[in-house]
Coordinates of C-alpha atoms and ligand atoms in Angstrom, one line a residue:
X92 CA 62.0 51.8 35.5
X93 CA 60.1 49.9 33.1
X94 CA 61.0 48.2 30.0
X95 CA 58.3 48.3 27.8
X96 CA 55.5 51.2 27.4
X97 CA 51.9 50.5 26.5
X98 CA 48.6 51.9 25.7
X99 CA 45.4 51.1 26.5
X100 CA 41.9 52.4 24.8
X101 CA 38.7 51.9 26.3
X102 CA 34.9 53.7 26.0
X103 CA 33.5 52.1 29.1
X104 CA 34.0 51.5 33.1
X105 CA 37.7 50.6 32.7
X106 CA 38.1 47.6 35.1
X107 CA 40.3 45.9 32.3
X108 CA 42.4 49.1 32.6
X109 CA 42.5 49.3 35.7
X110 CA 43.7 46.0 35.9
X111 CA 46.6 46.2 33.3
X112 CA 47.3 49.6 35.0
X113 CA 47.7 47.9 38.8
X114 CA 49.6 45.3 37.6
X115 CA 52.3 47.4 35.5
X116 CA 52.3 50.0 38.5
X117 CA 52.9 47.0 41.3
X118 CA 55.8 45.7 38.8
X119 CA 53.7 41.7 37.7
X120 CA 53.5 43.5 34.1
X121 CA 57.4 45.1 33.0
X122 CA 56.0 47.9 31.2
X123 CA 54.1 51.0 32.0
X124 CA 50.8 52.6 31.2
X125 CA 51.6 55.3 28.6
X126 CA 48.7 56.8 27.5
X127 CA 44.9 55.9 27.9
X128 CA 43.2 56.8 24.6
X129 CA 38.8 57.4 25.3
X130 CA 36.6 57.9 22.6
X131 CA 33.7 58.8 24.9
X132 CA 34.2 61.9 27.3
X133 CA 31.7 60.4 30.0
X134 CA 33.5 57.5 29.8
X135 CA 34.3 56.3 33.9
X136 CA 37.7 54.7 32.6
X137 CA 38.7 58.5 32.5
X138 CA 38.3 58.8 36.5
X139 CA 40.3 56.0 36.8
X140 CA 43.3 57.4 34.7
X141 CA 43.4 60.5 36.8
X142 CA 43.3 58.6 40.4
X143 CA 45.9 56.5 38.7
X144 CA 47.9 59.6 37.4
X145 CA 47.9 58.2 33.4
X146 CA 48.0 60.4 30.8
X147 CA 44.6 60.5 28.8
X148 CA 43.5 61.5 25.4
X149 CA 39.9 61.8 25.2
X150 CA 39.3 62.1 21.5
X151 CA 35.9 61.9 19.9
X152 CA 35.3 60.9 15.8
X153 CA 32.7 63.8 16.3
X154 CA 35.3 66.1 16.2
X155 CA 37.1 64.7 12.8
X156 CA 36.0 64.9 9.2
X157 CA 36.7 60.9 8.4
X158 CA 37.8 57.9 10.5
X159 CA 41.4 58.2 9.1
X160 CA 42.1 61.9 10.4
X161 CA 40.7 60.8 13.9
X162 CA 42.8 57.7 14.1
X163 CA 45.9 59.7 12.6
X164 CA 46.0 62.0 15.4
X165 CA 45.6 59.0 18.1
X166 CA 48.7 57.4 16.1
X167 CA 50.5 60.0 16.4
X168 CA 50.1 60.0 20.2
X169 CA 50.9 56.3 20.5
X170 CA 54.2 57.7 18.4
X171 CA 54.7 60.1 20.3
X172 CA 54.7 58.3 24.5
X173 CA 56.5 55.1 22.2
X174 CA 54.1 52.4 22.7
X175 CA 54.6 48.8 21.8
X176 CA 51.8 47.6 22.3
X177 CA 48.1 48.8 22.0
X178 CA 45.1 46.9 24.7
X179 CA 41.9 47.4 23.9
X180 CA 39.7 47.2 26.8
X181 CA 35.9 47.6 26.2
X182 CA 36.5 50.1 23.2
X183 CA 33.4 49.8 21.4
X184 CA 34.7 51.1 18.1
X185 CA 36.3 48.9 15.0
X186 CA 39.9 49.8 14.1
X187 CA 40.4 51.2 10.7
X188 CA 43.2 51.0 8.2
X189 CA 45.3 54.2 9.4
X190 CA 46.2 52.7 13.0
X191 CA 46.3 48.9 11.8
X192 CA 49.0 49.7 9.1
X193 CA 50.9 51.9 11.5
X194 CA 50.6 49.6 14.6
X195 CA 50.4 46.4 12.8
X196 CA 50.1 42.8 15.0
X197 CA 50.6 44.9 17.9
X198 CA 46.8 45.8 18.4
X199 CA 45.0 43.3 20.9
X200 CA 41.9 43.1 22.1
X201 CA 40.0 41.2 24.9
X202 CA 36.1 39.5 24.4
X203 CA 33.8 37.7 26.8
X204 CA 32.9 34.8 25.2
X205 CA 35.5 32.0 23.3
X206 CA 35.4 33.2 20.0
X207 CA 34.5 32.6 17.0
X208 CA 30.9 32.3 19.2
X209 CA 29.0 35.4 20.3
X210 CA 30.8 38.2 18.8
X211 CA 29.8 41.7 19.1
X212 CA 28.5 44.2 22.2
X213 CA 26.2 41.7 23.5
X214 CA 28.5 38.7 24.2
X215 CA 27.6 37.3 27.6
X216 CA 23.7 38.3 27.1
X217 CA 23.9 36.5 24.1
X218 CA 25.7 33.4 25.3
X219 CA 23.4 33.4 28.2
X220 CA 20.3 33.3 26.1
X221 CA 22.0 30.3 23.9
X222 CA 21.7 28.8 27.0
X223 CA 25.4 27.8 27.0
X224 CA 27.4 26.2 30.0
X225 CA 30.6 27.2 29.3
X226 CA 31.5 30.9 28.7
X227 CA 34.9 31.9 29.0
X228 CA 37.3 35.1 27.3
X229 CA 39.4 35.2 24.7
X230 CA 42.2 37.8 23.3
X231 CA 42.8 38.4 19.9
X232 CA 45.2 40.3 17.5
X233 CA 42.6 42.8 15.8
X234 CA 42.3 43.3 12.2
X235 CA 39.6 45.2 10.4
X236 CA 36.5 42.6 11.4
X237 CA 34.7 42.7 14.3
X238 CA 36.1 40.3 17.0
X239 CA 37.9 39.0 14.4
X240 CA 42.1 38.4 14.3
X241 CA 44.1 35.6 15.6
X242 CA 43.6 33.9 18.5
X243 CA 46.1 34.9 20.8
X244 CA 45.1 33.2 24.4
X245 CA 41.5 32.3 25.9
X246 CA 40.0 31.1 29.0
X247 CA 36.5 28.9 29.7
X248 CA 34.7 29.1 32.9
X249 CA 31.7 26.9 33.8
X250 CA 28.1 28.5 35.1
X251 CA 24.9 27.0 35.2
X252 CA 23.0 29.8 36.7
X253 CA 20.6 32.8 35.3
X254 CA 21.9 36.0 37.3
X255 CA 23.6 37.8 34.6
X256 CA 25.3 40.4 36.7
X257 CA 26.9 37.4 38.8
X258 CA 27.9 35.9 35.6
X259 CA 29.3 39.0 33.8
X260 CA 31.4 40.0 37.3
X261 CA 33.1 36.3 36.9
X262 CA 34.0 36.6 33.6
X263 CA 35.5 40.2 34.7
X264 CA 37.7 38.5 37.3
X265 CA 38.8 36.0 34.6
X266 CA 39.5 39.0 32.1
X267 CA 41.5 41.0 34.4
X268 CA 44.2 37.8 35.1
X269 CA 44.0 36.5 31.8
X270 CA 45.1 40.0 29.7
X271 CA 47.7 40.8 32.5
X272 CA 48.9 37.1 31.6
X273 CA 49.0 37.8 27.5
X274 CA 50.7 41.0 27.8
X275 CA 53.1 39.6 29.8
X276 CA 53.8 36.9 27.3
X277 CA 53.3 39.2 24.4
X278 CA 55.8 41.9 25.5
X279 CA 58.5 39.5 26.6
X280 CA 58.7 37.8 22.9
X281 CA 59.1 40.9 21.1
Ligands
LIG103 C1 34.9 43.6 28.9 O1 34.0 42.6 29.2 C2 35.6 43.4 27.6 O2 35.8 42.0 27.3 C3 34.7 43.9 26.6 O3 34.2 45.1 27.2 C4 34.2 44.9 28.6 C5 34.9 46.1 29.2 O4 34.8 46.1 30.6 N1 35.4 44.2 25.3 P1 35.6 47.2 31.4 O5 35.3 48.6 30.9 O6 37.1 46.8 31.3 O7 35.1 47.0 32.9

Protein backbone atom coordinates (compact mmCIF):
# COMPACT_ATOMS: atom_id res chain seq x y z
CA UNK A 1 0.00 0.00 0.00
CA UNK A 2 1.17 3.36 -0.68
CA UNK A 3 2.15 6.14 1.54
CA UNK A 4 1.30 9.14 -0.01
CA UNK A 5 -1.77 10.01 -2.40
CA UNK A 6 -1.64 12.46 -5.24
CA UNK A 7 -3.46 14.12 -7.92
CA UNK A 8 -2.72 14.99 -11.15
CA UNK A 9 -4.65 17.67 -13.62
CA UNK A 10 -4.10 17.75 -17.21
CA UNK A 11 -6.25 19.18 -20.47
CA UNK A 12 -4.08 17.41 -23.03
CA UNK A 13 -2.55 13.82 -24.27
CA UNK A 14 -1.48 12.85 -20.72
CA UNK A 15 2.03 11.36 -21.32
CA UNK A 16 3.19 13.28 -18.10
CA UNK A 17 0.37 11.37 -16.41
CA UNK A 18 0.87 8.56 -17.64
CA UNK A 19 4.23 8.71 -16.55
CA UNK A 20 3.63 9.70 -12.84
CA UNK A 21 0.80 7.16 -13.03
CA UNK A 22 3.36 3.99 -14.18
CA UNK A 23 5.77 4.91 -11.87
CA UNK A 24 3.50 5.12 -8.64
CA UNK A 25 1.67 1.84 -10.01
CA UNK A 26 5.28 -0.16 -10.56
CA UNK A 27 6.19 1.17 -6.83
CA UNK A 28 9.65 3.97 -8.12
CA UNK A 29 7.04 6.78 -6.89
CA UNK A 30 5.56 5.77 -2.92
CA UNK A 31 2.32 7.21 -3.47
CA UNK A 32 -0.69 6.60 -5.65
CA UNK A 33 -2.65 8.27 -8.35
CA UNK A 34 -5.81 9.57 -6.54
CA UNK A 35 -7.76 11.40 -8.74
CA UNK A 36 -7.07 12.87 -12.34
CA UNK A 37 -8.87 16.15 -12.48
CA UNK A 38 -9.61 17.24 -16.78
CA UNK A 39 -10.94 20.45 -17.67
CA UNK A 40 -11.54 19.41 -21.29
CA UNK A 41 -13.95 16.36 -21.91
CA UNK A 42 -12.02 15.38 -25.27
CA UNK A 43 -9.16 15.48 -23.54
CA UNK A 44 -7.01 11.84 -24.46
CA UNK A 45 -5.47 11.99 -20.76
CA UNK A 46 -9.03 10.73 -19.95
CA UNK A 47 -8.48 7.33 -22.06
CA UNK A 48 -5.53 6.88 -20.28
CA UNK A 49 -7.18 7.17 -16.68
CA UNK A 50 -9.62 4.54 -17.59
CA UNK A 51 -7.03 1.86 -19.10
CA UNK A 52 -5.12 2.82 -16.01
CA UNK A 53 -8.26 2.35 -13.74
CA UNK A 54 -7.84 6.15 -12.02
CA UNK A 55 -10.52 7.89 -10.87
CA UNK A 56 -11.37 11.07 -13.05
CA UNK A 57 -13.24 14.28 -12.67
CA UNK A 58 -13.86 15.87 -15.88
CA UNK A 59 -15.01 19.27 -14.85
CA UNK A 60 -15.52 22.17 -17.24
CA UNK A 61 -15.54 26.25 -16.04
CA UNK A 62 -18.35 26.18 -18.70
CA UNK A 63 -20.48 24.64 -16.29
CA UNK A 64 -19.71 27.22 -13.20
CA UNK A 65 -20.78 30.76 -12.66
CA UNK A 66 -17.07 32.11 -11.64
CA UNK A 67 -13.56 30.55 -11.42
CA UNK A 68 -13.89 30.21 -7.57
CA UNK A 69 -17.13 27.89 -7.58
CA UNK A 70 -15.33 25.64 -10.33
CA UNK A 71 -12.19 25.35 -8.38
CA UNK A 72 -14.17 24.93 -5.04
CA UNK A 73 -15.83 21.86 -6.17
CA UNK A 74 -12.25 20.37 -7.65
CA UNK A 75 -10.92 21.25 -3.88
CA UNK A 76 -13.23 19.61 -2.46
CA UNK A 77 -12.45 16.39 -4.43
CA UNK A 78 -8.69 16.68 -3.82
CA UNK A 79 -10.24 16.88 0.10
CA UNK A 80 -12.12 14.34 -0.32
CA UNK A 81 -9.40 11.14 -2.11
CA UNK A 82 -6.74 13.19 0.62
CA UNK A 83 -4.19 14.37 -1.71
CA UNK A 84 -0.86 15.78 -0.77
CA UNK A 85 0.26 16.82 -3.50
CA UNK A 86 -1.30 18.38 -6.77
CA UNK A 87 0.95 17.71 -10.53
CA UNK A 88 -0.01 19.62 -13.12
CA UNK A 89 0.71 18.01 -16.38
CA UNK A 90 -0.15 20.07 -19.57
CA UNK A 91 -3.20 21.81 -17.83
CA UNK A 92 -3.56 24.78 -19.80
CA UNK A 93 -5.49 26.80 -17.34
CA UNK A 94 -3.96 29.43 -14.48
CA UNK A 95 -4.68 28.44 -10.85
CA UNK A 96 -6.81 30.84 -8.97
CA UNK A 97 -6.97 31.94 -5.40
CA UNK A 98 -9.65 29.24 -4.07
CA UNK A 99 -7.23 26.10 -4.77
CA UNK A 100 -3.85 28.06 -4.09
CA UNK A 101 -5.00 29.11 -0.50
CA UNK A 102 -6.48 25.71 0.13
CA UNK A 103 -3.54 23.63 -1.35
CA UNK A 104 -0.83 26.05 -0.70
CA UNK A 105 3.06 25.11 -1.79
CA UNK A 106 1.76 21.87 -2.68
CA UNK A 107 0.69 22.74 -6.30
CA UNK A 108 3.50 21.92 -8.95
CA UNK A 109 3.79 22.26 -12.31
CA UNK A 110 6.06 21.01 -15.19
CA UNK A 111 7.29 23.48 -18.45
CA UNK A 112 9.37 22.74 -21.49
CA UNK A 113 11.80 25.24 -21.54
CA UNK A 114 14.33 26.52 -18.36
CA UNK A 115 12.33 29.12 -17.09
CA UNK A 116 12.19 32.29 -16.57
CA UNK A 117 12.65 31.96 -20.77
CA UNK A 118 9.75 31.01 -22.98
CA UNK A 119 6.88 30.88 -20.78
CA UNK A 120 3.48 30.26 -21.97
CA UNK A 121 1.67 27.48 -24.45
CA UNK A 122 4.13 27.86 -27.04
CA UNK A 123 7.44 27.02 -25.25
CA UNK A 124 9.51 24.78 -27.44
CA UNK A 125 8.10 26.57 -30.74
CA UNK A 126 9.19 29.59 -29.26
CA UNK A 127 12.63 28.47 -28.11
CA UNK A 128 13.04 26.94 -31.40
CA UNK A 129 12.43 30.05 -33.28
CA UNK A 130 14.96 31.98 -30.79
CA UNK A 131 17.13 29.74 -32.31
CA UNK A 132 18.35 28.53 -28.94
CA UNK A 133 20.82 25.41 -28.32
CA UNK A 134 19.89 24.42 -25.16
CA UNK A 135 16.28 23.66 -24.16
CA UNK A 136 15.66 21.81 -21.28
CA UNK A 137 12.35 21.55 -18.47
CA UNK A 138 11.80 22.84 -15.42
CA UNK A 139 9.24 22.36 -12.32
CA UNK A 140 7.94 24.86 -10.39
CA UNK A 141 5.72 25.55 -7.22
CA UNK A 142 2.65 27.58 -8.97
CA UNK A 143 1.30 30.71 -7.74
CA UNK A 144 -1.18 32.96 -9.42
CA UNK A 145 1.33 33.99 -12.58
CA UNK A 146 1.81 32.16 -15.51
CA UNK A 147 4.86 29.77 -15.35
CA UNK A 148 5.66 31.69 -12.56
CA UNK A 149 6.54 30.07 -8.65
CA UNK A 150 9.75 28.77 -7.37
CA UNK A 151 12.03 26.90 -8.95
CA UNK A 152 11.74 23.57 -7.68
CA UNK A 153 14.09 21.30 -10.13
CA UNK A 154 15.03 21.69 -14.01
CA UNK A 155 16.82 19.90 -16.62
CA UNK A 156 18.88 21.19 -20.06
CA UNK A 157 19.23 19.08 -23.02
CA UNK A 158 21.32 20.06 -26.04
CA UNK A 159 19.80 20.04 -29.90
CA UNK A 160 20.95 21.67 -32.85
CA UNK A 161 18.45 20.49 -35.21
CA UNK A 162 15.01 21.99 -36.94
CA UNK A 163 12.52 19.00 -36.68
CA UNK A 164 10.23 20.15 -33.99
CA UNK A 165 8.39 17.03 -33.42
CA UNK A 166 11.85 15.20 -32.80
CA UNK A 167 12.73 17.96 -30.49
CA UNK A 168 9.36 18.17 -28.52
CA UNK A 169 9.33 14.03 -28.18
CA UNK A 170 13.04 14.54 -26.39
CA UNK A 171 12.06 16.96 -24.12
CA UNK A 172 8.92 14.51 -23.38
CA UNK A 173 11.38 11.76 -22.45
CA UNK A 174 13.21 14.20 -20.20
CA UNK A 175 9.83 15.41 -18.55
CA UNK A 176 8.51 12.13 -17.77
CA UNK A 177 12.01 11.12 -15.62
CA UNK A 178 12.53 14.41 -14.34
CA UNK A 179 8.80 14.93 -12.50
CA UNK A 180 8.83 11.20 -11.35
CA UNK A 181 12.31 12.37 -9.84
CA UNK A 182 10.71 15.86 -8.02
CA UNK A 183 7.82 14.01 -6.65
CA UNK A 184 9.80 11.64 -5.36
CA UNK A 185 11.89 14.14 -3.55
CA UNK A 186 8.99 16.38 -2.82
CA UNK A 187 6.81 13.72 -1.15
CA UNK A 188 9.63 12.20 0.93
CA UNK A 189 10.45 15.84 2.75
CA UNK A 190 7.08 16.51 3.75
C1 LIG B 1 4.23 19.06 -21.50
O1 LIG B 1 5.20 19.42 -22.44
C2 LIG B 1 4.25 19.97 -20.31
O2 LIG B 1 5.52 20.45 -20.02
C3 LIG B 1 3.37 21.11 -20.73
O3 LIG B 1 2.34 20.50 -21.45
C4 LIG B 1 2.82 19.30 -22.04
C5 LIG B 1 1.88 18.19 -21.68
O4 LIG B 1 2.18 17.02 -22.38
N1 LIG B 1 2.93 21.89 -19.59
P1 LIG B 1 1.43 15.66 -22.01
O5 LIG B 1 -0.07 15.93 -22.13
O6 LIG B 1 1.83 15.28 -20.63
O7 LIG B 1 1.89 14.67 -23.04
Amino acid sequence: MATHTIAVFASGSGSNFEAIAEACRCGEIDARVALLVCDKPSAGVIARAERLGIETLVISPKDYTSREEYESVIADRLDACGAELVCLAGYMRLIGRVLLERYARRIVNIHPSLLPSFKGAHAIADAMAYGVKVYGVTIHYVDESLDGGEIISQRALDYDGTDEEELTSMIHSVEHKLYVETINKLINNR
